[in-house]
Amino acid sequence: MTSPESQSPAPQPPEPESKDRVYRSVPAIAGGVLLLAIAGWLGIDAVISGEGRTPWLALAVLLLVVPLVVAFTLRPAVYAGENRLRIRNPFRVVVVPWGQVASLRSAYSNEVLTESGAKYQLWAVPVSLRARKKAARREMRATAQARRQMGRDEGRGSALGMTAGLEHGLSREPVSDGPVRAETDRIMDDLRALHEARREAQSARGEVTVRWAYEVLAPAVAGAVLVLILVAVG
């Protein structure tokens, strides 16, 4: 018989990989679905009821337009994992390990800058100046409300009044849990926090890879060529 001390320890099962956080633009997806519906309706109507070269021209235009609409509305997405950031833009897929990310910048567009100086735009996380202004107004109102509440609490002279005011304040919803931020700015904050937490990890090292989306480019180019040929033939 083998003693318990001589038995080798059972191998530990590998830790399951965490799922990526996926960020996409809901307004872009809604707009893309609407555009595809309109293009499909007009194109199919032209194919069915058109005469001469009209059906062929309609098919060529659909072959050109549909991939472009999909590329700029439905396709963009950002996948943030424990080890890398995967950016799916209209015509490229860029994979950037967190160790290669120099910074995540927000101005008129949201961008990731790599250690080598390359810059990639996050199409799925567009900047909305209107949303920023709306968030700034909400922050100003929340700050003013908090100051008014603080003034009322300080105005109570007695300890009983201060206690009652404290209980009243605790029973109400908090004025603000922090600075009010636009949705895309909050997403960028999450990405920066994940970058800070994972950039030194050994598994977050590697090279930046870029792959062109030929599944989008090929049909769009083919459609453009067909449109030019049909228009030239007249």
PDB file of N, CA, C and O in Angstrom, residues 204-232:
ATOM      1  N   ALA A 204      -0.177  39.565 -20.124  1.00  0.00           N
ATOM      2  CA  ALA A 204      -0.670  40.697 -20.914  1.00  0.00           C
ATOM      3  C   ALA A 204       0.401  41.268 -21.828  1.00  0.00           C
ATOM      4  O   ALA A 204       0.288  42.398 -22.284  1.00  0.00           O
ATOM      5  N   ARG A 205       1.456  40.482 -22.071  1.00  0.00           N
ATOM      6  CA  ARG A 205       2.517  40.940 -22.959  1.00  0.00           C
ATOM      7  C   ARG A 205       2.348  40.313 -24.336  1.00  0.00           C
ATOM      8  O   ARG A 205       1.659  39.316 -24.503  1.00  0.00           O
ATOM      9  N   GLY A 206       2.994  40.882 -25.310  1.00  0.00           N
ATOM     10  CA  GLY A 206       2.885  40.367 -26.669  1.00  0.00           C
ATOM     11  C   GLY A 206       3.000  41.492 -27.676  1.00  0.00           C
ATOM     12  O   GLY A 206       3.335  42.638 -27.333  1.00  0.00           O
ATOM     13  N   GLU A 207       2.720  41.167 -28.908  1.00  0.00           N
ATOM     14  CA  GLU A 207       2.829  42.125 -29.994  1.00  0.00           C
ATOM     15  C   GLU A 207       1.443  42.562 -30.461  1.00  0.00           C
ATOM     16  O   GLU A 207       0.478  41.822 -30.354  1.00  0.00           O
ATOM     17  N   VAL A 208       1.392  43.764 -30.997  1.00  0.00           N
ATOM     18  CA  VAL A 208       0.149  44.284 -31.572  1.00  0.00           C
ATOM     19  C   VAL A 208      -0.057  43.634 -32.941  1.00  0.00           C
ATOM     20  O   VAL A 208       0.869  43.551 -33.750  1.00  0.00           O
ATOM     21  N   THR A 209      -1.264  43.151 -33.177  1.00  0.00           N
ATOM     22  CA  THR A 209      -1.586  42.536 -34.466  1.00  0.00           C
ATOM     23  C   THR A 209      -2.737  43.300 -35.119  1.00  0.00           C
ATOM     24  O   THR A 209      -3.660  43.746 -34.444  1.00  0.00           O
ATOM     25  N   VAL A 210      -2.655  43.436 -36.427  1.00  0.00           N
ATOM     26  CA  VAL A 210      -3.676  44.138 -37.206  1.00  0.00           C
ATOM     27  C   VAL A 210      -4.080  43.241 -38.359  1.00  0.00           C
ATOM     28  O   VAL A 210      -3.227  42.755 -39.113  1.00  0.00           O
ATOM     29  N   ARG A 211      -5.382  43.005 -38.497  1.00  0.00           N
ATOM     30  CA  ARG A 211      -5.896  42.185 -39.597  1.00  0.00           C
ATOM     31  C   ARG A 211      -6.947  42.982 -40.371  1.00  0.00           C
ATOM     32  O   ARG A 211      -7.879  43.529 -39.784  1.00  0.00           O
ATOM     33  N   TRP A 212      -6.794  43.050 -41.676  1.00  0.00           N
ATOM     34  CA  TRP A 212      -7.766  43.731 -42.513  1.00  0.00           C
ATOM     35  C   TRP A 212      -9.006  42.863 -42.687  1.00  0.00           C
ATOM     36  O   TRP A 212      -8.917  41.640 -42.810  1.00  0.00           O
ATOM     37  N   ALA A 213     -10.167  43.523 -42.706  1.00  0.00           N
ATOM     38  CA  ALA A 213     -11.452  42.821 -42.821  1.00  0.00           C
ATOM     39  C   ALA A 213     -11.781  42.632 -44.300  1.00  0.00           C
ATOM     40  O   ALA A 213     -12.569  43.387 -44.876  1.00  0.00           O
ATOM     41  N   TYR A 214     -11.179  41.612 -44.906  1.00  0.00           N
ATOM     42  CA  TYR A 214     -11.421  41.372 -46.331  1.00  0.00           C
ATOM     43  C   TYR A 214     -12.848  40.920 -46.589  1.00  0.00           C
ATOM     44  O   TYR A 214     -13.357  41.066 -47.701  1.00  0.00           O
ATOM     45  N   GLU A 215     -13.509  40.364 -45.573  1.00  0.00           N
ATOM     46  CA  GLU A 215     -14.902  39.960 -45.743  1.00  0.00           C
ATOM     47  C   GLU A 215     -15.822  41.160 -45.946  1.00  0.00           C
ATOM     48  O   GLU A 215     -16.951  41.014 -46.430  1.00  0.00           O
ATOM     49  N   VAL A 216     -15.346  42.335 -45.569  1.00  0.00           N
ATOM     50  CA  VAL A 216     -16.093  43.573 -45.824  1.00  0.00           C
ATOM     51  C   VAL A 216     -15.574  44.271 -47.073  1.00  0.00           C
ATOM     52  O   VAL A 216     -16.349  44.759 -47.905  1.00  0.00           O
ATOM     53  N   LEU A 217     -14.265  44.320 -47.214  1.00  0.00           N
ATOM     54  CA  LEU A 217     -13.670  45.037 -48.339  1.00  0.00           C
ATOM     55  C   LEU A 217     -13.959  44.381 -49.678  1.00  0.00           C
ATOM     56  O   LEU A 217     -14.242  45.066 -50.672  1.00  0.00           O
ATOM     57  N   ALA A 218     -13.888  43.055 -49.734  1.00  0.00           N
ATOM     58  CA  ALA A 218     -14.038  42.366 -51.024  1.00  0.00           C
ATOM     59  C   ALA A 218     -15.404  42.614 -51.667  1.00  0.00           C
ATOM     60  O   ALA A 218     -15.471  43.018 -52.835  1.00  0.00           O
ATOM     61  N   PRO A 219     -16.525  42.375 -50.964  1.00  0.00           N
ATOM     62  CA  PRO A 219     -17.818  42.642 -51.621  1.00  0.00           C
ATOM     63  C   PRO A 219     -18.049  44.108 -51.922  1.00  0.00           C
ATOM     64  O   PRO A 219     -18.669  44.442 -52.939  1.00  0.00           O
ATOM     65  N   ALA A 220     -17.545  45.008 -51.068  1.00  0.00           N
ATOM     66  CA  ALA A 220     -17.724  46.436 -51.342  1.00  0.00           C
ATOM     67  C   ALA A 220     -16.968  46.847 -52.599  1.00  0.00           C
ATOM     68  O   ALA A 220     -17.495  47.590 -53.444  1.00  0.00           O
ATOM     69  N   VAL A 221     -15.739  46.363 -52.759  1.00  0.00           N
ATOM     70  CA  VAL A 221     -14.968  46.678 -53.964  1.00  0.00           C
ATOM     71  C   VAL A 221     -15.625  46.067 -55.193  1.00  0.00           C
ATOM     72  O   VAL A 221     -15.714  46.701 -56.258  1.00  0.00           O
ATOM     73  N   ALA A 222     -16.092  44.838 -55.064  1.00  0.00           N
ATOM     74  CA  ALA A 222     -16.771  44.197 -56.193  1.00  0.00           C
ATOM     75  C   ALA A 222     -18.023  44.978 -56.585  1.00  0.00           C
ATOM     76  O   ALA A 222     -18.289  45.176 -57.791  1.00  0.00           O
ATOM     77  N   GLY A 223     -18.783  45.429 -55.601  1.00  0.00           N
ATOM     78  CA  GLY A 223     -19.963  46.216 -55.909  1.00  0.00           C
ATOM     79  C   GLY A 223     -19.628  47.529 -56.578  1.00  0.00           C
ATOM     80  O   GLY A 223     -20.313  47.954 -57.524  1.00  0.00           O
ATOM     81  N   ALA A 224     -18.561  48.188 -56.119  1.00  0.00           N
ATOM     82  CA  ALA A 224     -18.155  49.456 -56.731  1.00  0.00           C
ATOM     83  C   ALA A 224     -17.724  49.248 -58.179  1.00  0.00           C
ATOM     84  O   ALA A 224     -18.062  50.051 -59.062  1.00  0.00           O
ATOM     85  N   VAL A 225     -16.994  48.165 -58.436  1.00  0.00           N
ATOM     86  CA  VAL A 225     -16.556  47.883 -59.811  1.00  0.00           C
ATOM     87  C   VAL A 225     -17.762  47.617 -60.708  1.00  0.00           C
ATOM     88  O   VAL A 225     -17.845  48.119 -61.849  1.00  0.00           O
ATOM     89  N   LEU A 226     -18.721  46.849 -60.232  1.00  0.00           N
ATOM     90  CA  LEU A 226     -19.905  46.554 -61.027  1.00  0.00           C
ATOM     91  C   LEU A 226     -20.711  47.817 -61.313  1.00  0.00           C
ATOM     92  O   LEU A 226     -21.215  48.007 -62.430  1.00  0.00           O
ATOM     93  N   VAL A 227     -20.837  48.682 -60.303  1.00  0.00           N
ATOM     94  CA  VAL A 227     -21.560  49.936 -60.516  1.00  0.00           C
ATOM     95  C   VAL A 227     -20.873  50.773 -61.591  1.00  0.00           C
ATOM     96  O   VAL A 227     -21.527  51.323 -62.494  1.00  0.00           O
ATOM     97  N   LEU A 228     -19.544  50.884 -61.541  1.00  0.00           N
ATOM     98  CA  LEU A 228     -18.817  51.657 -62.530  1.00  0.00           C
ATOM     99  C   LEU A 228     -18.977  51.073 -63.934  1.00  0.00           C
ATOM    100  O   LEU A 228     -19.148  51.799 -64.922  1.00  0.00           O
ATOM    101  N   ILE A 229     -18.941  49.746 -64.019  1.00  0.00           N
ATOM    102  CA  ILE A 229     -19.085  49.114 -65.341  1.00  0.00           C
ATOM    103  C   ILE A 229     -20.471  49.349 -65.911  1.00  0.00           C
ATOM    104  O   ILE A 229     -20.629  49.707 -67.096  1.00  0.00           O
ATOM    105  N   LEU A 230     -21.504  49.185 -65.078  1.00  0.00           N
ATOM    106  CA  LEU A 230     -22.869  49.369 -65.546  1.00  0.00           C
ATOM    107  C   LEU A 230     -23.150  50.801 -65.935  1.00  0.00           C
ATOM    108  O   LEU A 230     -23.852  51.090 -66.918  1.00  0.00           O
ATOM    109  N   VAL A 231     -22.587  51.742 -65.162  1.00  0.00           N
ATOM    110  CA  VAL A 231     -22.778  53.165 -65.499  1.00  0.00           C
ATOM    111  C   VAL A 231     -22.026  53.506 -66.774  1.00  0.00           C
ATOM    112  O   VAL A 231     -22.520  54.273 -67.624  1.00  0.00           O
ATOM    113  N   ALA A 232     -20.820  52.946 -66.942  1.00  0.00           N
ATOM    114  CA  ALA A 232     -20.034  53.246 -68.138  1.00  0.00           C
ATOM    115  C   ALA A 232     -20.680  52.669 -69.389  1.00  0.00           C
ATOM    116  O   ALA A 232     -20.683  53.294 -70.454  1.00  0.00           O
TER     117      ALA A 232
END
